[in-house]
Short mmCIF file of C-alpha atoms and ligand atoms in Angstrom, two decimals:
data_model
loop_
_atom_site.label_atom_id
_atom_site.label_comp_id
_atom_site.label_asym_id
_atom_site.label_seq_id
_atom_site.Cartn_x
_atom_site.Cartn_y
_atom_site.Cartn_z
CA MET A 1 -4.67 -29.68 -3.10
CA SER A 2 -0.90 -30.00 -3.40
CA LEU A 3 1.41 -30.21 -6.38
CA SER A 4 2.99 -33.45 -7.59
CA GLU A 5 6.78 -33.87 -7.49
CA GLN A 6 6.81 -33.69 -11.26
CA THR A 7 4.86 -30.43 -11.41
CA ILE A 8 7.18 -28.88 -8.81
CA ARG A 9 10.20 -29.94 -10.84
CA ILE A 10 8.80 -28.51 -14.08
CA ILE A 11 7.78 -25.20 -12.49
CA LYS A 12 11.15 -24.79 -10.81
CA SER A 13 12.92 -25.45 -14.10
CA THR A 14 11.06 -22.48 -15.65
CA ALA A 15 12.40 -19.97 -13.07
CA PRO A 16 15.46 -18.92 -15.16
CA VAL A 17 13.45 -18.32 -18.33
CA LEU A 18 10.85 -16.38 -16.31
CA ALA A 19 13.62 -14.19 -14.90
CA GLU A 20 14.47 -13.29 -18.50
CA GLN A 21 11.07 -13.22 -20.16
CA GLY A 22 8.73 -12.48 -17.24
CA ASP A 23 8.26 -8.81 -18.12
CA ALA A 24 7.48 -9.68 -21.76
CA ILE A 25 4.88 -12.21 -20.60
CA THR A 26 3.16 -9.85 -18.19
CA ARG A 27 3.16 -7.01 -20.78
CA HIS A 28 1.46 -9.26 -23.31
CA PHE A 29 -0.90 -10.48 -20.59
CA TYR A 30 -2.11 -6.97 -19.65
CA GLN A 31 -2.48 -6.00 -23.32
CA GLN A 32 -4.65 -9.01 -24.16
CA MET A 33 -6.66 -8.87 -20.94
CA SER A 34 -7.46 -5.17 -21.35
CA ASN A 35 -8.52 -5.76 -25.00
CA HIS A 36 -10.83 -8.67 -24.21
CA ASN A 37 -11.98 -7.91 -20.65
CA PRO A 38 -11.95 -4.11 -20.48
CA GLU A 39 -14.20 -4.18 -17.38
CA LEU A 40 -11.13 -5.31 -15.40
CA MET A 41 -9.52 -1.95 -16.14
CA ASN A 42 -11.96 -0.60 -13.52
CA VAL A 43 -9.85 -2.57 -11.04
CA PHE A 44 -6.24 -2.36 -12.30
CA SER A 45 -4.55 1.04 -12.30
CA ILE A 46 -4.02 2.21 -15.90
CA SER A 47 -1.23 4.55 -14.73
CA ASN A 48 0.66 1.66 -13.10
CA GLN A 49 0.37 -0.21 -16.40
CA GLN A 50 1.62 2.76 -18.42
CA THR A 51 4.62 3.10 -16.14
CA ASP A 52 5.24 -0.68 -16.23
CA ARG A 53 5.05 -0.95 -12.41
CA GLN A 54 2.26 -3.52 -12.53
CA GLN A 55 3.95 -5.65 -15.18
CA VAL A 56 7.20 -5.70 -13.23
CA ALA A 57 5.50 -6.48 -9.87
CA LEU A 58 3.55 -9.39 -11.38
CA ALA A 59 6.57 -10.76 -13.29
CA ASP A 60 8.70 -10.65 -10.13
CA ALA A 61 5.98 -12.45 -8.17
CA ILE A 62 5.63 -15.21 -10.77
CA GLN A 63 9.37 -15.71 -11.05
CA CYS A 64 9.65 -15.85 -7.27
CA TYR A 65 6.81 -18.40 -7.09
CA ALA A 66 8.67 -20.62 -9.59
CA ALA A 67 11.99 -20.28 -7.80
CA TYR A 68 10.55 -21.15 -4.35
CA ILE A 69 7.81 -23.57 -5.38
CA ASP A 70 9.60 -26.32 -3.42
CA ASN A 71 9.85 -24.13 -0.30
CA PRO A 72 6.34 -22.82 0.53
CA PRO A 73 7.35 -21.21 3.89
CA ALA A 74 9.62 -18.82 1.95
CA LEU A 75 6.57 -17.61 0.00
CA LYS A 76 4.21 -17.21 2.95
CA ASP A 77 4.79 -13.51 3.75
CA ALA A 78 4.56 -12.43 0.12
CA VAL A 79 1.38 -14.43 -0.47
CA GLU A 80 -0.21 -12.87 2.61
CA ARG A 81 0.85 -9.37 1.52
CA PHE A 82 -0.46 -9.72 -2.04
CA ALA A 83 -3.72 -11.22 -0.79
CA GLN A 84 -4.16 -8.24 1.54
CA LYS A 85 -3.49 -5.94 -1.40
CA HIS A 86 -6.08 -7.80 -3.48
CA ALA A 87 -8.59 -7.68 -0.64
CA SER A 88 -8.27 -3.89 -0.54
CA PHE A 89 -9.59 -3.95 -4.14
CA THR A 90 -12.34 -6.44 -3.07
CA LEU A 91 -11.29 -8.97 -5.74
CA GLN A 92 -13.73 -11.79 -6.45
CA PRO A 93 -12.87 -15.50 -7.02
CA GLU A 94 -14.16 -15.55 -10.62
CA GLN A 95 -11.60 -12.88 -11.58
CA TYR A 96 -8.81 -15.40 -10.92
CA SER A 97 -10.03 -17.58 -13.82
CA ILE A 98 -9.85 -14.64 -16.23
CA VAL A 99 -6.37 -13.63 -15.08
CA GLY A 100 -5.19 -17.28 -15.17
CA LYS A 101 -6.42 -17.74 -18.74
CA TYR A 102 -4.57 -14.67 -20.07
CA LEU A 103 -1.42 -15.41 -18.08
CA ILE A 104 -1.08 -18.95 -19.45
CA GLU A 105 -1.90 -17.74 -22.99
CA ALA A 106 0.71 -14.99 -22.65
CA ALA A 107 3.34 -17.51 -21.47
CA ALA A 108 2.55 -19.75 -24.46
CA TYR A 109 2.74 -16.77 -26.85
CA VAL A 110 6.02 -15.33 -25.54
CA LEU A 111 7.89 -18.56 -24.79
CA LYS A 112 6.78 -20.29 -28.01
CA ASP A 113 8.43 -23.75 -28.30
CA THR A 114 9.91 -23.56 -24.78
CA ALA A 115 6.37 -23.71 -23.42
CA THR A 116 5.53 -27.35 -24.13
CA ASP A 117 2.06 -28.75 -23.40
CA GLU A 118 3.55 -30.41 -20.32
CA THR A 119 4.98 -27.10 -19.04
CA LEU A 120 1.73 -25.23 -19.63
CA ALA A 121 -0.26 -27.97 -17.87
CA ALA A 122 2.08 -27.74 -14.87
CA TRP A 123 1.65 -23.95 -14.80
CA ARG A 124 -2.16 -24.24 -14.99
CA GLU A 125 -2.04 -26.50 -11.93
CA ALA A 126 0.41 -24.28 -10.04
CA TYR A 127 -1.58 -21.13 -10.89
CA GLN A 128 -4.77 -22.72 -9.58
CA LEU A 129 -3.07 -23.67 -6.32
CA LEU A 130 -1.87 -20.09 -5.80
CA ALA A 131 -5.23 -18.63 -6.85
CA ASN A 132 -7.01 -20.89 -4.32
CA LEU A 133 -4.66 -19.72 -1.60
CA PHE A 134 -5.33 -16.06 -2.42
CA ILE A 135 -9.08 -16.67 -2.59
CA GLU A 136 -9.06 -18.38 0.81
CA ILE A 137 -7.11 -15.55 2.50
CA GLU A 138 -9.23 -12.88 0.81
CA GLU A 139 -12.47 -14.60 1.84
CA GLY A 140 -11.17 -14.63 5.43
CA VAL A 141 -10.64 -10.86 5.20
CA TYR A 142 -14.15 -10.35 3.76
CA ARG A 143 -15.72 -12.61 6.43
CA GLN A 144 -13.98 -10.67 9.15
CA CYS A 145 -15.33 -7.45 7.62
CA GLU A 146 -18.83 -8.85 7.66
CA SER A 147 -18.62 -9.79 11.32
CA THR A 148 -17.12 -6.50 12.54
CA ASP A 149 -19.43 -3.70 13.63
CA GLY A 150 -19.54 -0.83 11.17
CA SER A 151 -17.74 -2.72 8.40
CA TRP A 152 -19.02 -3.64 4.95
CA GLN A 153 -18.18 -5.72 1.89
CA GLY A 154 -17.36 -4.23 -1.51
CA THR A 155 -17.87 -0.50 -1.66
CA ARG A 156 -19.97 1.86 0.49
CA GLU A 157 -21.01 5.42 -0.27
CA PHE A 158 -19.43 8.22 1.74
CA ARG A 159 -20.04 11.95 1.55
CA VAL A 160 -17.18 14.46 1.70
CA ALA A 161 -17.93 16.22 4.99
CA ALA A 162 -14.94 18.59 4.88
CA ARG A 163 -11.74 19.29 3.02
CA VAL A 164 -8.79 21.00 4.67
CA ALA A 165 -5.66 22.20 2.85
CA GLU A 166 -2.80 21.06 5.11
CA ASN A 167 -0.21 22.80 2.95
CA GLU A 168 0.50 23.66 -0.72
CA LEU A 169 0.50 20.01 -1.75
CA ILE A 170 -1.52 18.00 0.77
CA THR A 171 -5.27 18.26 1.35
CA SER A 172 -7.25 16.24 3.89
CA PHE A 173 -10.70 14.87 3.03
CA TYR A 174 -13.15 13.92 5.79
CA PHE A 175 -15.71 11.26 4.82
CA GLU A 176 -19.00 10.39 6.56
CA PRO A 177 -21.12 7.39 5.53
CA VAL A 178 -24.21 8.29 3.48
CA ASP A 179 -26.24 5.62 5.36
CA GLY A 180 -25.48 7.37 8.70
CA ARG A 181 -24.47 4.09 10.34
CA PRO A 182 -21.19 3.67 12.31
CA VAL A 183 -17.92 2.96 10.53
CA VAL A 184 -15.54 0.21 11.54
CA ASN A 185 -12.67 1.11 13.87
CA PHE A 186 -9.64 0.38 11.70
CA LEU A 187 -6.18 -0.31 13.13
CA PRO A 188 -3.83 2.70 13.04
CA GLY A 189 -1.73 2.40 9.88
CA GLN A 190 -4.44 0.81 7.71
CA HIS A 191 -5.73 2.30 4.46
CA ILE A 192 -9.02 2.44 2.57
CA GLY A 193 -9.58 1.91 -1.17
CA LEU A 194 -11.19 4.94 -2.77
CA SER A 195 -13.16 4.27 -5.94
CA LEU A 196 -13.98 7.13 -8.29
CA LYS A 197 -14.79 7.76 -11.92
CA PRO A 198 -13.28 11.07 -13.03
CA GLU A 199 -15.14 12.65 -15.97
CA ASN A 200 -11.99 12.50 -18.12
CA SER A 201 -11.40 8.76 -17.53
CA GLY A 202 -13.05 5.89 -19.35
CA TYR A 203 -12.84 3.71 -16.22
CA ARG A 204 -13.50 3.78 -12.51
CA CYS A 205 -10.24 3.97 -10.62
CA ILE A 206 -9.31 2.61 -7.21
CA ARG A 207 -6.49 4.11 -5.17
CA GLN A 208 -5.38 3.33 -1.63
CA TYR A 209 -5.13 6.09 0.96
CA SER A 210 -3.93 5.63 4.54
CA LEU A 211 -6.34 6.78 7.21
CA SER A 212 -4.58 9.78 8.69
CA ASP A 213 -6.31 10.16 12.05
CA ALA A 214 -7.05 7.90 15.02
CA PRO A 215 -10.25 5.83 14.59
CA ASN A 216 -13.43 7.48 15.94
CA GLY A 217 -16.21 5.12 14.77
CA LYS A 218 -18.01 7.83 12.77
CA THR A 219 -15.84 9.33 10.05
CA TYR A 220 -12.60 8.74 8.15
CA ARG A 221 -9.90 11.18 7.18
CA ILE A 222 -7.41 10.77 4.35
CA SER A 223 -4.70 13.26 3.37
CA VAL A 224 -3.71 13.31 -0.27
CA LYS A 225 -0.63 14.72 -1.93
CA ARG A 226 -1.13 16.22 -5.37
CA GLU A 227 1.19 14.21 -7.64
CA THR A 228 2.69 16.61 -10.18
CA ASP A 229 6.36 15.67 -10.38
CA CYS A 230 6.34 13.18 -13.26
CA GLU A 231 5.83 13.86 -16.96
CA LYS A 232 2.13 12.99 -16.52
CA GLU A 233 0.13 14.25 -13.55
CA GLY A 234 -1.33 11.72 -11.16
CA LEU A 235 -4.94 11.09 -12.19
CA ILE A 236 -6.81 10.63 -8.92
CA SER A 237 -4.76 12.83 -6.58
CA ASN A 238 -5.23 15.79 -8.93
CA TYR A 239 -8.89 14.97 -9.46
CA LEU A 240 -9.44 14.93 -5.69
CA HIS A 241 -7.67 18.27 -5.27
CA ASP A 242 -9.33 19.98 -8.25
CA SER A 243 -12.81 18.52 -8.44
CA VAL A 244 -13.97 16.69 -5.31
CA GLN A 245 -15.85 19.12 -3.09
CA VAL A 246 -17.75 19.04 0.21
CA GLY A 247 -21.06 17.21 -0.34
CA ASP A 248 -19.73 15.01 -3.18
CA ILE A 249 -20.18 11.24 -2.89
CA VAL A 250 -17.30 8.75 -3.25
CA GLU A 251 -17.18 4.99 -2.80
CA LEU A 252 -14.84 3.42 -0.24
CA CYS A 253 -13.66 -0.17 0.20
CA PRO A 254 -13.25 -1.12 3.90
CA PRO A 255 -9.98 -0.49 5.74
CA THR A 256 -7.29 -3.14 5.20
CA GLY A 257 -3.54 -3.49 5.44
CA GLU A 258 -0.88 -5.14 7.51
CA PHE A 259 1.12 -2.04 8.39
CA VAL A 260 -0.56 -1.70 11.75
CA LEU A 261 0.36 -0.46 15.18
CA ASP A 262 0.17 -3.17 17.82
CA VAL A 263 -2.28 -1.36 20.06
CA GLU A 264 -2.13 -4.03 22.78
CA ALA A 265 1.65 -3.75 23.32
CA SER A 266 3.34 -1.49 25.88
CA SER A 267 6.78 -1.27 24.22
CA PRO A 268 8.21 2.13 23.15
CA VAL A 269 7.38 3.22 19.61
CA VAL A 270 9.52 5.22 17.20
CA LEU A 271 7.60 6.73 14.29
CA LEU A 272 9.58 8.01 11.31
CA SER A 273 8.09 9.64 8.23
CA GLY A 274 9.15 11.48 5.11
CA GLY A 275 6.77 13.79 3.19
CA VAL A 276 3.29 12.38 2.66
CA GLY A 277 4.45 9.09 4.22
CA GLN A 278 3.31 10.92 7.34
CA THR A 279 -0.33 9.86 6.88
CA PRO A 280 -0.41 6.35 8.45
CA ILE A 281 2.09 7.61 11.04
CA MET A 282 -0.34 10.41 12.04
CA SER A 283 -3.00 7.83 12.78
CA MET A 284 -0.50 5.96 14.97
CA LEU A 285 0.69 9.14 16.69
CA ASN A 286 -2.84 10.33 17.47
CA THR A 287 -3.69 6.88 18.87
CA LEU A 288 -0.49 6.62 20.93
CA ALA A 289 -0.97 10.11 22.36
CA GLN A 290 -3.97 8.72 24.24
CA THR A 291 -1.74 6.11 25.96
CA SER A 292 1.26 6.28 28.28
CA ARG A 293 3.62 4.48 25.88
CA GLN A 294 6.95 6.15 25.19
CA VAL A 295 6.79 7.69 21.68
CA ARG A 296 9.38 9.37 19.48
CA TYR A 297 7.93 11.08 16.41
CA VAL A 298 10.56 11.93 13.78
CA HIS A 299 9.51 13.68 10.57
CA SER A 300 11.40 14.86 7.54
CA ALA A 301 9.97 17.48 5.16
CA GLN A 302 11.48 19.87 2.65
CA ASN A 303 10.46 22.98 4.57
CA SER A 304 7.55 24.52 6.46
CA LYS A 305 5.60 25.20 3.23
CA VAL A 306 5.17 21.50 2.59
CA HIS A 307 5.21 20.30 6.19
CA ALA A 308 1.70 19.05 6.92
CA PHE A 309 0.26 18.77 10.45
CA GLY A 310 3.29 20.65 11.90
CA ALA A 311 1.25 22.72 14.39
CA HIS A 312 -0.77 19.66 15.38
CA THR A 313 2.20 17.36 16.09
CA LYS A 314 3.98 20.13 17.99
CA ALA A 315 0.88 20.58 20.16
CA VAL A 316 0.67 16.79 20.73
CA ALA A 317 4.31 16.68 21.85
CA ASN A 318 3.84 19.71 24.11
CA LYS A 319 0.72 18.29 25.71
CA HIS A 320 1.82 14.67 26.23
CA ASP A 321 4.95 13.95 28.28
CA ASN A 322 5.30 10.51 26.66
CA VAL A 323 5.67 12.02 23.14
CA GLU A 324 8.85 13.66 21.86
CA GLN A 325 9.05 15.23 18.38
CA ILE A 326 12.09 15.74 16.14
CA VAL A 327 11.73 17.55 12.80
CA PHE A 328 14.22 17.77 9.91
CA TYR A 329 13.91 20.23 6.96
CA ASN A 330 16.14 19.31 4.04
CA ALA A 331 15.50 22.53 2.07
CA PRO A 332 14.54 25.15 4.66
CA THR A 333 13.54 28.59 3.41
CA ALA A 334 14.62 31.82 5.10
CA ASP A 335 11.21 31.93 6.89
CA CYS A 336 11.37 28.38 8.28
CA SER A 337 11.38 27.96 12.03
CA GLY A 338 10.33 25.34 14.53
CA HIS A 339 12.38 22.50 13.03
CA ASP A 340 15.20 20.84 14.97
CA TYR A 341 17.69 20.04 12.20
CA ASN A 342 18.60 21.30 8.72
CA GLY A 343 19.32 18.64 6.11
CA ILE A 344 18.04 15.17 5.33
CA MET A 345 17.10 12.94 8.25
CA ASN A 346 20.28 11.88 10.03
CA MET A 347 19.46 9.02 12.35
CA GLU A 348 22.97 8.84 13.80
CA ALA A 349 22.61 12.45 15.01
CA ILE A 350 19.54 11.51 17.05
CA ARG A 351 20.50 7.94 17.88
CA ASN A 352 20.58 8.54 21.64
CA ARG A 353 16.96 9.75 21.47
CA ILE A 354 15.48 7.06 19.25
CA GLU A 355 17.43 3.90 20.10
CA LEU A 356 15.19 2.66 22.89
CA PRO A 357 15.20 -0.84 24.42
CA ASN A 358 12.60 -3.14 22.79
CA ALA A 359 11.25 -0.28 20.67
CA HIS A 360 9.16 -0.98 17.59
CA TYR A 361 9.95 1.20 14.58
CA TYR A 362 7.24 2.21 12.08
CA PHE A 363 8.19 4.20 9.00
CA CYS A 364 6.79 5.41 5.71
CA GLY A 365 8.04 7.79 3.03
CA PRO A 366 9.90 7.83 -0.29
CA LEU A 367 11.73 4.59 -1.17
CA GLY A 368 15.21 6.10 -0.66
CA PHE A 369 14.18 7.38 2.77
CA MET A 370 12.82 3.98 3.80
CA ALA A 371 15.91 2.15 2.53
CA MET A 372 18.08 4.48 4.66
CA VAL A 373 15.93 3.95 7.78
CA ASN A 374 15.86 0.18 7.28
CA ARG A 375 19.61 0.00 6.73
CA THR A 376 20.33 2.10 9.80
CA LEU A 377 18.03 0.11 12.07
CA LYS A 378 19.59 -3.15 10.88
CA SER A 379 23.07 -1.76 11.53
CA TRP A 380 21.97 -0.94 15.09
CA GLY A 381 20.92 -4.55 15.54
CA VAL A 382 17.16 -3.87 15.73
CA PRO A 383 15.45 -7.24 15.20
CA LYS A 384 13.48 -7.71 11.96
CA GLU A 385 10.22 -8.26 13.85
CA ASN A 386 10.50 -4.77 15.40
CA ILE A 387 10.77 -3.09 11.98
CA HIS A 388 7.54 -2.18 10.14
CA PHE A 389 7.10 -0.12 6.98
CA GLU A 390 4.62 0.71 4.21
CA VAL A 391 5.31 1.35 0.52
CA PHE A 392 2.86 3.72 -1.22
CA GLY A 393 2.62 1.69 -4.44
CA PRO A 394 3.43 -1.78 -5.73
CA HIS A 395 5.58 -3.44 -3.07
CA LYS A 396 9.35 -3.07 -3.37
CA GLU A 397 12.12 -4.64 -1.34
CA ILE A 398 13.96 -1.88 0.48
C1 FAD B 1 -1.08 1.39 1.08
C2 FAD B 1 -1.04 2.74 0.39
C3 FAD B 1 -1.33 3.88 1.11
C4 FAD B 1 -1.28 5.12 0.48
N1 FAD B 1 -1.56 6.24 1.21
C5 FAD B 1 -1.48 7.46 0.64
C6 FAD B 1 -1.76 8.65 1.40
O1 FAD B 1 -2.10 8.58 2.57
N2 FAD B 1 -1.66 9.85 0.77
C7 FAD B 1 -1.30 9.95 -0.55
O2 FAD B 1 -1.23 11.08 -1.07
N3 FAD B 1 -1.02 8.83 -1.28
C8 FAD B 1 -1.13 7.61 -0.72
N4 FAD B 1 -0.88 6.48 -1.48
C9 FAD B 1 -0.61 6.62 -2.92
C10 FAD B 1 -1.96 6.68 -3.68
O3 FAD B 1 -2.60 5.42 -3.59
C11 FAD B 1 -1.80 6.99 -5.16
O4 FAD B 1 -0.85 6.10 -5.70
C12 FAD B 1 -1.34 8.43 -5.39
O5 FAD B 1 -2.31 9.34 -4.90
C13 FAD B 1 -1.15 8.67 -6.89
O6 FAD B 1 -2.35 8.36 -7.54
P1 FAD B 1 -2.77 9.17 -8.85
O7 FAD B 1 -3.99 8.55 -9.40
O8 FAD B 1 -2.78 10.62 -8.60
O9 FAD B 1 -1.53 8.89 -9.78
P2 FAD B 1 -1.47 7.81 -10.95
O10 FAD B 1 -2.21 8.33 -12.11
O11 FAD B 1 -1.82 6.49 -10.40
O12 FAD B 1 0.08 7.83 -11.28
C14 FAD B 1 1.02 7.36 -10.32
C15 FAD B 1 2.33 8.14 -10.48
O13 FAD B 1 2.87 7.90 -11.76
C16 FAD B 1 3.00 9.11 -12.49
N5 FAD B 1 2.54 8.79 -13.86
C17 FAD B 1 1.28 8.49 -14.26
N6 FAD B 1 1.27 8.19 -15.57
C18 FAD B 1 2.54 8.32 -16.01
C19 FAD B 1 3.17 8.15 -17.28
N7 FAD B 1 2.47 7.76 -18.34
N8 FAD B 1 4.50 8.34 -17.34
C20 FAD B 1 5.24 8.73 -16.24
N9 FAD B 1 4.68 8.90 -15.02
C21 FAD B 1 3.36 8.71 -14.91
C22 FAD B 1 2.11 10.14 -11.79
O14 FAD B 1 2.59 11.47 -11.88
C23 FAD B 1 2.14 9.65 -10.36
O15 FAD B 1 3.28 10.18 -9.68
C24 FAD B 1 -0.93 5.22 -0.88
C25 FAD B 1 -0.66 4.06 -1.61
C26 FAD B 1 -0.71 2.84 -0.97
C27 FAD B 1 -0.40 1.59 -1.77
C1 HEM B 2 -2.32 -15.86 -8.84
C2 HEM B 2 -2.62 -14.72 -9.45
C3 HEM B 2 -2.11 -13.37 -9.08
C4 HEM B 2 -0.86 -12.97 -8.70
C5 HEM B 2 0.41 -13.84 -8.56
C6 HEM B 2 -0.91 -11.57 -8.44
C7 HEM B 2 0.15 -10.80 -8.01
C8 HEM B 2 0.08 -9.47 -7.73
C9 HEM B 2 1.19 -8.67 -7.27
C10 HEM B 2 2.59 -9.17 -7.06
C11 HEM B 2 0.75 -7.41 -7.08
C12 HEM B 2 1.56 -6.21 -6.59
C13 HEM B 2 1.33 -6.13 -5.14
C14 HEM B 2 1.91 -4.91 -4.51
O1 HEM B 2 1.43 -3.81 -4.74
O2 HEM B 2 2.85 -5.03 -3.76
C15 HEM B 2 -0.64 -7.40 -7.40
C16 HEM B 2 -1.43 -6.27 -7.34
C17 HEM B 2 -2.69 -6.24 -7.84
N1 HEM B 2 -3.42 -7.29 -8.31
FE1 HEM B 2 -2.83 -9.21 -8.43
N2 HEM B 2 -2.18 -11.12 -8.67
C18 HEM B 2 -2.94 -12.19 -9.07
C19 HEM B 2 -4.27 -12.17 -9.39
C20 HEM B 2 -5.03 -11.03 -9.51
C21 HEM B 2 -6.40 -10.98 -9.96
C22 HEM B 2 -7.24 -12.18 -10.35
C23 HEM B 2 -6.77 -9.66 -9.98
C24 HEM B 2 -8.08 -9.03 -10.39
C25 HEM B 2 -8.63 -9.17 -11.52
C26 HEM B 2 -5.65 -8.90 -9.48
C27 HEM B 2 -5.65 -7.54 -9.29
C28 HEM B 2 -4.63 -6.82 -8.74
C29 HEM B 2 -4.67 -5.38 -8.52
C30 HEM B 2 -5.83 -4.47 -8.87
C31 HEM B 2 -3.46 -5.02 -7.96
C32 HEM B 2 -2.99 -3.62 -7.60
C33 HEM B 2 -2.34 -3.07 -8.84
C34 HEM B 2 -1.92 -1.66 -8.72
O3 HEM B 2 -1.91 -1.05 -7.66
O4 HEM B 2 -1.56 -1.16 -9.78
N3 HEM B 2 -4.61 -9.75 -9.23
N4 HEM B 2 -1.03 -8.65 -7.79
#
């Protein structure tokens, strides 16, 4: 199926009004959908709705779709990324009809006379085209899951085999499958979807957590930061810390994600992390330590109290000649030791150690940290295809 010239023209002409009214449309959309199809609130994060992150991400995506409707290659990466995100929630094709219905109704409600029958018909057609594209990519992901040893579709029960406090804020949870069968060997950098229903929540909640160790075919480890900084505590991270104990059962969606280490390559790798952004990087580091590839591991934490895995990464660097570690503490305490630099990560100060020919750079951390890393790498002339990063939340351009 492709869109007619006329439909493309109409959709493109709505891009400016969507730039202005997109947020209002997506707010109305979520309100109506949660009133009439509350079961979908088991899928969408309520917190991301309350903080408007979901509304803004969806409005941006729709506006972008309208603006580039006549240039499909420009949309390819974003479509692939969102489909991967959807697949990590194991979305089903029938859910697209529900979302489509409320989106078009919300556009009609908010745009009033601007949304003529002709415009709404064009949007129905364009929505269906996009939905079909998502469904096709997501089905490919599910099929691949089905055909990979140890994988599964939907959710699978796992038991908490251990929990380890890595520091004051981060605790690791080790999961083993209740059915005792093997678990799929994910690619370093990928994450699982964890589905839980806390007693104090009316809905099940799904959150993504990066797998924080190298794959071993038997168990998974995630490492979760307790989110306490904002005016309202994070629901699932606090529930995991306070209430989920060894022996408890959780449901996991299979590993997904495009932020993955190319395990076949032999090029040098520079890993950079800030705070809990360390988790996918740990999986990469532990995998790379078993190879002879040249690795630089650069981490930035506030101080030793909140520096997770510090002893482990130091031991890895000491044991493996191919791995070199550099640690920054931006708020060191009087007792801190073992770090290399005081202050926020300064890439220029370590440029001679991390600017390696043909290196691939993988980074994860707070948005400001990632923007700084990205900017610096670009200024050094590192090609785009050698730069890889993960955002812990709705995608943002950095
Ligand atoms: C690909 C991916 C990988 C990830 N990997 C990890 C990982 O390895 N480790 C890890 O710890 N996290 C990871 N995350 C983040 C994780 O998925 C959760 O987003 C995080 O644990 C917070 O979830 P929560 O339920 O505790 O917070 P939520 O309840 O979802 O709230 C999110 C944030 O908003 C704030 N908030 C909530 N409600 C309000 C409100 N009404 N007003 C103002 N602020 C509010 C909360 O304090 C919190 O900071 C990852 C995310 C992604 C997308
Ligand atoms: C064509 C239709 C759709 C579009 C354009 C769309 C777009 C998006 C975008 C842009 C994001 C943010 C991605 C990111 O985190 O970077 C997202 C996330 C998400 N989408 Fe969709 N989506 C569509 C359909 C659906 C459907 C049918 C469902 C399920 C009912 C769904 C469920 C979700 C969920 C659960 C998330 C994660 C939200 C969160 O973390 O808060 N989406 N989608």
